[in-house]
Each structure stands twice: as structure tokens, then as C-alpha cells.
Tab-separated table of C-alpha atoms and ligand atoms in Angstrom:
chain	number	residue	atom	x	y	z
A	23	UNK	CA	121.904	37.085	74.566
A	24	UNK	CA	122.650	38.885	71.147
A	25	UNK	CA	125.715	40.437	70.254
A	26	UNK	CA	125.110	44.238	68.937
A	27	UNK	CA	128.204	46.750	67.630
A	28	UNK	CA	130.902	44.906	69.754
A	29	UNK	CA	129.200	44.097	73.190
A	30	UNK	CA	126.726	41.333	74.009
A	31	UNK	CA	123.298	41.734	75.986
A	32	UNK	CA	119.925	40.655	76.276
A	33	UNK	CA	118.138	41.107	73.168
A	34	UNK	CA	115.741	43.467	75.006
A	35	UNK	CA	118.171	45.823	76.006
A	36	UNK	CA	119.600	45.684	71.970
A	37	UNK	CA	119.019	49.566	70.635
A	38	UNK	CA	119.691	51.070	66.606
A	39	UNK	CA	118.925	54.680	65.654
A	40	UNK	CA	116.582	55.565	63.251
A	41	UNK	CA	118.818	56.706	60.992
A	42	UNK	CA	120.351	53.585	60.472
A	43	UNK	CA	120.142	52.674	56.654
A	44	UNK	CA	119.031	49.515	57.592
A	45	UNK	CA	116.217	50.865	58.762
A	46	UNK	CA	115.478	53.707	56.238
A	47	UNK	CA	116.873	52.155	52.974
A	48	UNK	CA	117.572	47.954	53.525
A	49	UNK	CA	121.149	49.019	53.003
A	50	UNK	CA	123.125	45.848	54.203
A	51	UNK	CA	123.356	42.372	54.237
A	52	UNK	CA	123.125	39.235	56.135
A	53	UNK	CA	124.670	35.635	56.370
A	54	UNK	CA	122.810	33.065	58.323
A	55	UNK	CA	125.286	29.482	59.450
A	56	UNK	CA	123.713	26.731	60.733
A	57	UNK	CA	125.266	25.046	63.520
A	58	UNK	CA	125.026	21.248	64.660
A	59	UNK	CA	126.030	19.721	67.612
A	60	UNK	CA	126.827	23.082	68.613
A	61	UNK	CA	129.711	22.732	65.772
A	62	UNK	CA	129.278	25.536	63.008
A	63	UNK	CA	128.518	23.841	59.468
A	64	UNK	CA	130.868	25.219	56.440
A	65	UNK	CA	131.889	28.347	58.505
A	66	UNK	CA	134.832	29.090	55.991
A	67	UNK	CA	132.348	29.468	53.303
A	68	UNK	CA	129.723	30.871	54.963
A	69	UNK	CA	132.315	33.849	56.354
A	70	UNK	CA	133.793	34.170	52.460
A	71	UNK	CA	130.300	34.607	51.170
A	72	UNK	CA	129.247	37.606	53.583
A	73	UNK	CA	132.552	38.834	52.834
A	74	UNK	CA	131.371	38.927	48.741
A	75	UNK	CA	128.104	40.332	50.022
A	76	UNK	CA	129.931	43.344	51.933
A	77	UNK	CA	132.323	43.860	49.296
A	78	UNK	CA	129.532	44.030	46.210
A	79	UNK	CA	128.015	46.571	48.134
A	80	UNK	CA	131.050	48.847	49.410
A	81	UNK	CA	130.608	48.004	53.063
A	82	UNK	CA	133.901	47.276	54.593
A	83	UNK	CA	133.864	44.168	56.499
A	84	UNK	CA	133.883	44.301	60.163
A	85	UNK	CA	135.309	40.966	61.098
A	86	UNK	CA	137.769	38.838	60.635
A	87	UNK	CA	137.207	35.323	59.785
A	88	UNK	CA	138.314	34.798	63.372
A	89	UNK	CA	136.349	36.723	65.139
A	90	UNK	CA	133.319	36.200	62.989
A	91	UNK	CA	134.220	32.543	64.523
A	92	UNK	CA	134.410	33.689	68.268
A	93	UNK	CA	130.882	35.283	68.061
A	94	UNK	CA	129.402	32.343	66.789
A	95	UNK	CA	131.050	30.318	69.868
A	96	UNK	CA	129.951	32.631	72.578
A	97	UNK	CA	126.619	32.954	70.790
A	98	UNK	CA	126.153	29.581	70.761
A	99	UNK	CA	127.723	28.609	74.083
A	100	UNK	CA	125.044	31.346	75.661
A	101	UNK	CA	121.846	29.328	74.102
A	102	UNK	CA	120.544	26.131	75.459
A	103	UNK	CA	119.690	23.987	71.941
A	104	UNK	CA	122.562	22.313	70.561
A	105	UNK	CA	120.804	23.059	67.053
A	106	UNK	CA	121.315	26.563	66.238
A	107	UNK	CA	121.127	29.250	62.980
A	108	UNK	CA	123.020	31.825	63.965
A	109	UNK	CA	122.164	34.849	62.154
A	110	UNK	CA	124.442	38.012	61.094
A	111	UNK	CA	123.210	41.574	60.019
A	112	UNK	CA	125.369	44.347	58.933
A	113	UNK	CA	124.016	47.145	57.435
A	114	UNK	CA	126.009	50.629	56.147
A	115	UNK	CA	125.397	52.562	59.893
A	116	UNK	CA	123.494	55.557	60.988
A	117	UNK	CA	123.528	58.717	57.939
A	118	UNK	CA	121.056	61.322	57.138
A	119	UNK	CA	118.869	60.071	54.432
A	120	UNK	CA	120.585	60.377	51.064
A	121	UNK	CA	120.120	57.718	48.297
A	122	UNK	CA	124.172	58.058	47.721
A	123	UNK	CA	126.331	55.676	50.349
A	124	UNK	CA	128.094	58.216	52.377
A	125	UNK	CA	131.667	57.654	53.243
A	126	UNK	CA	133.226	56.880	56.393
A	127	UNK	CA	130.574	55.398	58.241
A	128	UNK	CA	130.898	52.662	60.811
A	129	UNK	CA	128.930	49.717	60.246
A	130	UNK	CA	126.097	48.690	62.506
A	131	UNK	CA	126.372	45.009	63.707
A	132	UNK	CA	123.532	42.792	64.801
A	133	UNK	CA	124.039	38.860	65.483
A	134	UNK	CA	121.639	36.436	66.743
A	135	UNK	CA	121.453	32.595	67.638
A	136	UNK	CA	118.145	31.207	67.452
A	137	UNK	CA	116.980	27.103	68.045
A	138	UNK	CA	117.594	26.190	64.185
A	139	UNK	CA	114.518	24.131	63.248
A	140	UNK	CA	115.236	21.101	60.873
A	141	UNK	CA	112.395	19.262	58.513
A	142	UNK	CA	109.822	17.194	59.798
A	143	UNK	CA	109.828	13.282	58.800
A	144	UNK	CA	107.019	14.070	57.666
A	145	UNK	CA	108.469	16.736	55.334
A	146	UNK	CA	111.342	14.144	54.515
A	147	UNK	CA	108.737	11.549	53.926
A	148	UNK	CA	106.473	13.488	51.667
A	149	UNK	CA	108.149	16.014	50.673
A	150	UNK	CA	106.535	19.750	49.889
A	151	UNK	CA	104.215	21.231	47.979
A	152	UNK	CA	104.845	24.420	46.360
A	153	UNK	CA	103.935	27.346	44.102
A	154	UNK	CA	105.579	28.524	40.893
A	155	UNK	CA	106.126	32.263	40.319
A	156	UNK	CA	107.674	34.758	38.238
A	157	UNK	CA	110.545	35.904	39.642
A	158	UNK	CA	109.556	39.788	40.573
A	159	UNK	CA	113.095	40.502	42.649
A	160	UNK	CA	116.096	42.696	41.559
A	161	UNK	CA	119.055	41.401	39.512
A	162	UNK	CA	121.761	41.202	42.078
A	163	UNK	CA	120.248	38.343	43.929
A	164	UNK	CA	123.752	36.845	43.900
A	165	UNK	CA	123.916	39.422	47.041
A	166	UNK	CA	122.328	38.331	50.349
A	167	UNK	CA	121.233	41.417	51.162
A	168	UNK	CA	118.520	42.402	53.976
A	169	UNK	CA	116.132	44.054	51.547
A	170	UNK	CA	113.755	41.063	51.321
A	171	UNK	CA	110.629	42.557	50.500
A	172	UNK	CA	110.531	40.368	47.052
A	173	UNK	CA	111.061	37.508	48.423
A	174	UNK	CA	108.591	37.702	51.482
A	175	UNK	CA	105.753	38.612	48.573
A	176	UNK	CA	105.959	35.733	46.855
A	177	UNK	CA	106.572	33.633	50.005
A	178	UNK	CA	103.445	35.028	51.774
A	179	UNK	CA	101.395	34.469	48.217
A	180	UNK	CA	102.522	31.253	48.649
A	181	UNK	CA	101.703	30.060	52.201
A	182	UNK	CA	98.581	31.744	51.541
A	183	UNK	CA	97.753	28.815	48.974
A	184	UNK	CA	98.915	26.180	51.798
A	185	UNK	CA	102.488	25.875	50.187
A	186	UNK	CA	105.755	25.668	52.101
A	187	UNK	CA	108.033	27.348	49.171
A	188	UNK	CA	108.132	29.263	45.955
A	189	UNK	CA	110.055	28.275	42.843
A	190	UNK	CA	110.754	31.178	40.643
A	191	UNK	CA	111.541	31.516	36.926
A	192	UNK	CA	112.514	34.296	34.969
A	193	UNK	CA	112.203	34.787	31.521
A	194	UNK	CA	111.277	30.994	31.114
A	195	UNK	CA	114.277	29.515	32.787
A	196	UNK	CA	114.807	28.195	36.742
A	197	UNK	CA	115.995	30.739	39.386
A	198	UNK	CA	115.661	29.668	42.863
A	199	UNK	CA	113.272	29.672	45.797
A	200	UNK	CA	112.763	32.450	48.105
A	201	UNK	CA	114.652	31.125	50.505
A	202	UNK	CA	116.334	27.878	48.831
A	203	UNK	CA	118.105	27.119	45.657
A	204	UNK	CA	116.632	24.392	43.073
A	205	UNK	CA	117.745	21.666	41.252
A	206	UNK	CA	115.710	19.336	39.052
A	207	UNK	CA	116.219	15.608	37.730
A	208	UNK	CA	115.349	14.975	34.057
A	209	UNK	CA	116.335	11.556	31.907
A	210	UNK	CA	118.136	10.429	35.352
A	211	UNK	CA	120.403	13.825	34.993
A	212	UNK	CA	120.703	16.521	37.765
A	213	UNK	CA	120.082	20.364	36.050
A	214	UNK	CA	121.590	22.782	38.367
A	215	UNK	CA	121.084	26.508	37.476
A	216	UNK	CA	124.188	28.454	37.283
A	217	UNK	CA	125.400	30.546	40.428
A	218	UNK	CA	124.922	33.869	38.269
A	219	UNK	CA	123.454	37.011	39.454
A	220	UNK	CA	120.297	35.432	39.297
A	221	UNK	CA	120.328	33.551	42.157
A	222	UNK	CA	122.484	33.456	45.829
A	223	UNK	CA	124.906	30.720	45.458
A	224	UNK	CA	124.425	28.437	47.991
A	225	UNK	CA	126.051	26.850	50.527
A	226	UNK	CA	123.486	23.712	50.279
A	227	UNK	CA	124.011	23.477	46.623
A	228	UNK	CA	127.903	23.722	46.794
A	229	UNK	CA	127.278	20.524	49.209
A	230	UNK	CA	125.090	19.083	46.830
A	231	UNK	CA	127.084	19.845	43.690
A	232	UNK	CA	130.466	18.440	45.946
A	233	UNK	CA	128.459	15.066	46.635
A	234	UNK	CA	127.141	14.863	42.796
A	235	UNK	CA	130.819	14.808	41.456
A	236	UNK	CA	132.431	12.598	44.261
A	237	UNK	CA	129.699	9.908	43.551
A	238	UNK	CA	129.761	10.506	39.711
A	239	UNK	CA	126.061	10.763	39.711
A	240	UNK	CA	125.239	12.174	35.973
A	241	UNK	CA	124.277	16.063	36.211
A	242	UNK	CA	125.114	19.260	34.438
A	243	UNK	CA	124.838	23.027	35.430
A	244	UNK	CA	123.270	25.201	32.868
A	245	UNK	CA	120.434	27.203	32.819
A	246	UNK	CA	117.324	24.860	33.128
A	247	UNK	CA	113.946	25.825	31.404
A	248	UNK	CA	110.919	26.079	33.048
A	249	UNK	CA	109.360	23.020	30.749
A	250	UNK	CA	112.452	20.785	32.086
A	251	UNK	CA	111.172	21.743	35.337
A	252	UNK	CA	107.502	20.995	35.244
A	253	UNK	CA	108.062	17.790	33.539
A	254	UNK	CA	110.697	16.393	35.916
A	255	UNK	CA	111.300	13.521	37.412
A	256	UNK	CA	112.163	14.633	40.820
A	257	UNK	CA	112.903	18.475	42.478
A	258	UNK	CA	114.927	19.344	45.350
A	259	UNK	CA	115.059	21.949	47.319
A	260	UNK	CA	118.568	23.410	49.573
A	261	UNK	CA	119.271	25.432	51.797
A	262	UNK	CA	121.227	25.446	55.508
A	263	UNK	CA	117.918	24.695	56.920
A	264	UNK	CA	116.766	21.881	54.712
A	265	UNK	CA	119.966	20.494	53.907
A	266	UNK	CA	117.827	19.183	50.502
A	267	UNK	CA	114.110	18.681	50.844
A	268	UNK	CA	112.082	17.222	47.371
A	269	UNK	CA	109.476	18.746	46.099
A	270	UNK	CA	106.454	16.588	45.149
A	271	UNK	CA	103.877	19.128	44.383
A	272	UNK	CA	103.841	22.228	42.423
A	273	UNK	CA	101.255	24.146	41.568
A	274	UNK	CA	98.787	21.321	43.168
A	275	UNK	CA	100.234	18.993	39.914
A	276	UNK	CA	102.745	16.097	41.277
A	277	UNK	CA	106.137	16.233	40.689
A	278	UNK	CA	106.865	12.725	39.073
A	279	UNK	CA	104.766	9.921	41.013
A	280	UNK	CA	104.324	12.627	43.681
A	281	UNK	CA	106.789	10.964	45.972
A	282	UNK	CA	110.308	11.743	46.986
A	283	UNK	CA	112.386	10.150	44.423
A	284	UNK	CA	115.445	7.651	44.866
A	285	UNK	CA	118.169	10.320	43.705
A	286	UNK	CA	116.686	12.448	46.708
A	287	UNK	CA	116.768	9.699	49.104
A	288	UNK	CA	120.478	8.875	48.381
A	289	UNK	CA	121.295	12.975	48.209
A	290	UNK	CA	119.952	13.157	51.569
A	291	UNK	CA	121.462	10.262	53.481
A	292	UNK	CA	124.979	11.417	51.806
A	293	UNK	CA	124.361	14.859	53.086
A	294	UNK	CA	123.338	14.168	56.250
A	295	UNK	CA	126.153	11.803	56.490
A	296	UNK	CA	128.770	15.029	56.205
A	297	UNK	CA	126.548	16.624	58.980
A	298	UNK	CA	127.651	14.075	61.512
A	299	UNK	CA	130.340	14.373	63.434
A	300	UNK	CA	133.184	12.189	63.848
A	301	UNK	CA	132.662	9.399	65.936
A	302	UNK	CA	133.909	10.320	69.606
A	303	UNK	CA	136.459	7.974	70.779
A	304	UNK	CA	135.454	4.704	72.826
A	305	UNK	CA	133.990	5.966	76.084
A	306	UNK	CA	136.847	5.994	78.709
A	307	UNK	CA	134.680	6.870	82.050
A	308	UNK	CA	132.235	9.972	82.738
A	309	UNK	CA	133.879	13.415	81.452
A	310	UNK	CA	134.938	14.427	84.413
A	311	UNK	CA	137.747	11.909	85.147
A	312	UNK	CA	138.819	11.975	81.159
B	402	LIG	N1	118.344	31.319	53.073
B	402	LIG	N2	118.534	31.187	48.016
B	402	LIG	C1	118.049	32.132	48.840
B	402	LIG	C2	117.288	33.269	48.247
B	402	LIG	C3	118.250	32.028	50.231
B	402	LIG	O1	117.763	32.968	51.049
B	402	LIG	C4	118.960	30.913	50.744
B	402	LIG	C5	119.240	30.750	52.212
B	402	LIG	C6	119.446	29.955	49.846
B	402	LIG	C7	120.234	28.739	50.294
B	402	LIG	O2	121.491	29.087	50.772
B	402	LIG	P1	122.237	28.201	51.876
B	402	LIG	O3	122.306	26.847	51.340
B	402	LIG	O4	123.562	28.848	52.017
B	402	LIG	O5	121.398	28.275	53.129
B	402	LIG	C8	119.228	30.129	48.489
B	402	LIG	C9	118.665	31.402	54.474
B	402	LIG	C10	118.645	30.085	55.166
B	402	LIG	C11	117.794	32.452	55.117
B	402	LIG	O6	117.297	33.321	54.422
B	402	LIG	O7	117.633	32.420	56.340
């Protein structure tokens, strides 16, 4: 089941005109929430940064944060895994083609819940190897919008050459990953870029970034340079489907030994930690007869 310009139906059944500028120019934008345990993850945020999104580019936003809410429930009620990304899509609506946003239009809406796959052990063991890249995308990427076609270049470049990721830099300084943010240890301290234009700010990193301060584990955000990044001691990688992830090889060199380092290992037991939910009280008899 999918939810499509107000109603819900079987994904097959799901229609858009081929007018829509979605279709014909990328014109919209998308927000993707993981959920756990069937409980959304960060919804607040998630909601307030599609709302930025719409807003940067002049679509008005078709939700409230409480219905955005009530889709994800039904959504998510409808599906069988209790691991889900559910995954929003609103683009300008139907127009005749013309570069200019016409006025007045009513935006088209597409959600969809899909089984949200987490890391391997493996991957959490290991971590991943990746490529490094110039950055070839526009300079909003502060905006998650649909167009993607940058980003699934450089991806597909990458998997071509057996790597999971892509780590960009522009101009000799950090961005992100094509579909994670970066951060970087160097002389014990964490270097997290700046949430500029340059880059979407992340959820993950907020999480990250929260965690960093609460434990008073040493770490700055500025602008990192691609040097501090190929000679660091550890890289991580975030995003709502990674939580954080290290990288341990880029561009076939190792990153530090070439194992996930002990910052990572203590970022990613605190993170998970804030995944869980609370502990349900003692059990009182089958559900049934609570
Ligand atoms: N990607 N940077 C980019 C370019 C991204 O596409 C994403 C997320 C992130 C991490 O953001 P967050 O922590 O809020 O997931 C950073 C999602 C998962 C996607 O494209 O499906």
C-alpha cells in the first residue's frame, strides 16, 4: 500500500501524468524517516527539514506535522517488517513545460514504506571501503531535492570499483557522501564539516554531533581539508540508514590501521543506545488480558 495525492492503494494501481515536473524537470523534493520498532526515529526533525526543502524551493507544504505523522502510522501499520524507511516525494504538480515555476499548482504527493535495511556485522565489523571524488553536484545540496542524477554518477562510478560509498570534496575541502554525511578523527579530535549549502544537514550527524557534546568527546566543526581526511585516524559515515558506519578503506589505501577505530565503536553503541526503546514494563500476563 502507498499513499498517492490524499488516498492510499496498491502501489500498482499508483498513476502521475506526464506533465508532472517531477517527471519532466526533477522539480521537488523528498524526505526519507527511518522507523524502528515500528516507532518513527526523529520525526520532528525529519518533518522540519522537508519543510526547509519545500520552502527553499517555493513549494507550499502539503502537510501538517500531524498528518505527515498519520501517514507514516498507517503506512507503517499496512507493512509487515517492523523496520521500515518510509519515503516522501513531493514534487511542484502537473504544468506545461516551462523552465519558470508556474503559480497555483497543487502539489503531487507520493509516500512509500519499504523494509528499511540496516548494516551487516560484517559492515559494522569491517567497516567500508570507498572511493574519493570531486564533488560534480549543484550548490544547493543543503536541499534534498529529487534531482539525483549527481549523486547516482558518482555512486554508480563507485560500486563499479567494488565500493559501498563515495566521499566527495570540493575545492580541496570535505563535503559529504552521496548518500551520507562525513566526519573524520584527526589528533583524537572529531572534524565535522559545516551544515552549509554544501552539504544536506543531517539527521545522523545532528545525532552524532548531540552525542559528541553530551559526552565531551573533543571535536570541532569547520571545514575539513581533504589532506586531514586522507591522513586520518578514523572516518565515519551517517545517515538514517547507517546510523554511523567507519570507513576503513578509501581509494584501496586504509584508513588508519584499516580497522574500525575505538571513537567509532563507542559512537555506535551510544547511538544505537538512543535507538532503543524504553524498556516495556515487567510483563504482567499475555496482551490480551493487560
Ligand atoms: N540519504 N547526505 C546526503 C546526500 C543524503 O542523501 C543523506 C540521506 C544524508 C544523511 O542524512 P540523514 O542522516 O538524515 O539520513 C546525507 C537518505 C537516507 C536517502 O537518500 O535515502
Amino acid at each position: 500500500m502507498i499513499y498517492l495525492n490524499g488516498e492510499y492503494m496498491p502501489i500498482e494501481e499508483a498513476r502521475i501524468p506526464v506533465l508532472d515536473r517531477g517527471f519532466i524537470f526533477g522539480d521537488g523534493v523528498y524526505e526519507f524517516v527511518p522507523v524502528f520498532e515500528r516507532v518513527p526515529f526523529r520525526l520532528h526533525e525529519h518533518f522540519a527539514r522537508l519543510e526547509r526543502s519545500l520552502a527553499a524551493v517555493k513549494i507550499p507544504n502539503p502537510f501538517s506535522e500531524a498528518t505527515f505523522a498519520a501517514v507514516i502510522d498507517k503506512l507503517v501499520a499496512a507493512h509487515p517488517s517492523a523496520n521500515q524507511g518510509v519515503y516522501f516525494h513531493i514534487t511542484r504538480g502537473v504544468a506545461p513545460r516551462d523552465h519558470s515555476f508556474p503559480k497555483g499548482l497543487t502539489p503531487t504527493v507520493f509516500v512509500m514504506a519499504n523494509p528499511l535495511t540496516l548494516p551487516t556485522q560484517k559492515q559494522v565489523d569491517e567497516g567500508l571501503a570507498v572511493a574519493v571524488r570531486e564533488d560534480i553536484r549543484w550548490l544547493r545540496c543543503d536541499i534534498k531535492s529529487t534531482s539525483l542524477l549527481g549523486h547516482c554518477m558518482l555512486r554508480t562510478e563507485a560500486t563499479g570499483e567494488g565500493c559501498a560509498e563515495v566521499v566527495l570534496v570540493r575545492d580541496g575541502f570535505l563535503t559529504e557522501a552521496s548518500s551520507s554525511n562525513v566526519l573524520v578523527v584527526k589528533d583524537g579530535v572529531v572534524l565535522c564539516p559545516p551544515k552549509d549549502h554544501l552539504i544536506l544537514p543531517g539527521i545522523s550527524y545532528d545525532v552524532i554531533l548531540e552525542l559528541l557534546a553530551v559526552h565531551r568527546i573533543a571535536h570541532e566543526v569547520r571545514p575539513v581539508r581533504e589532506a586531514e581526511l586522507r591522513g586520518a585516524e578514523e572516518v565515519w559515515i551517517t545517515s538514517s540508514t547507517k546510523d554511523v558506519l567507519a570507513i576503513t578503506r578509501m581509494d584501496g589505501k586504509p584508513v588508519g590501521d584499516g580497522r574500525p577505530g575505538p571513537l567509532f565503536r563507542r559512537m555506535r553503541t551510544l547511538f544505537s543506545a538512543l535507538k532503543t526503546p524504553p524498556e516495556k514494563p515487567a510483563h504482567r500476563g499475555s496482551p490480551e488480558h493487560d
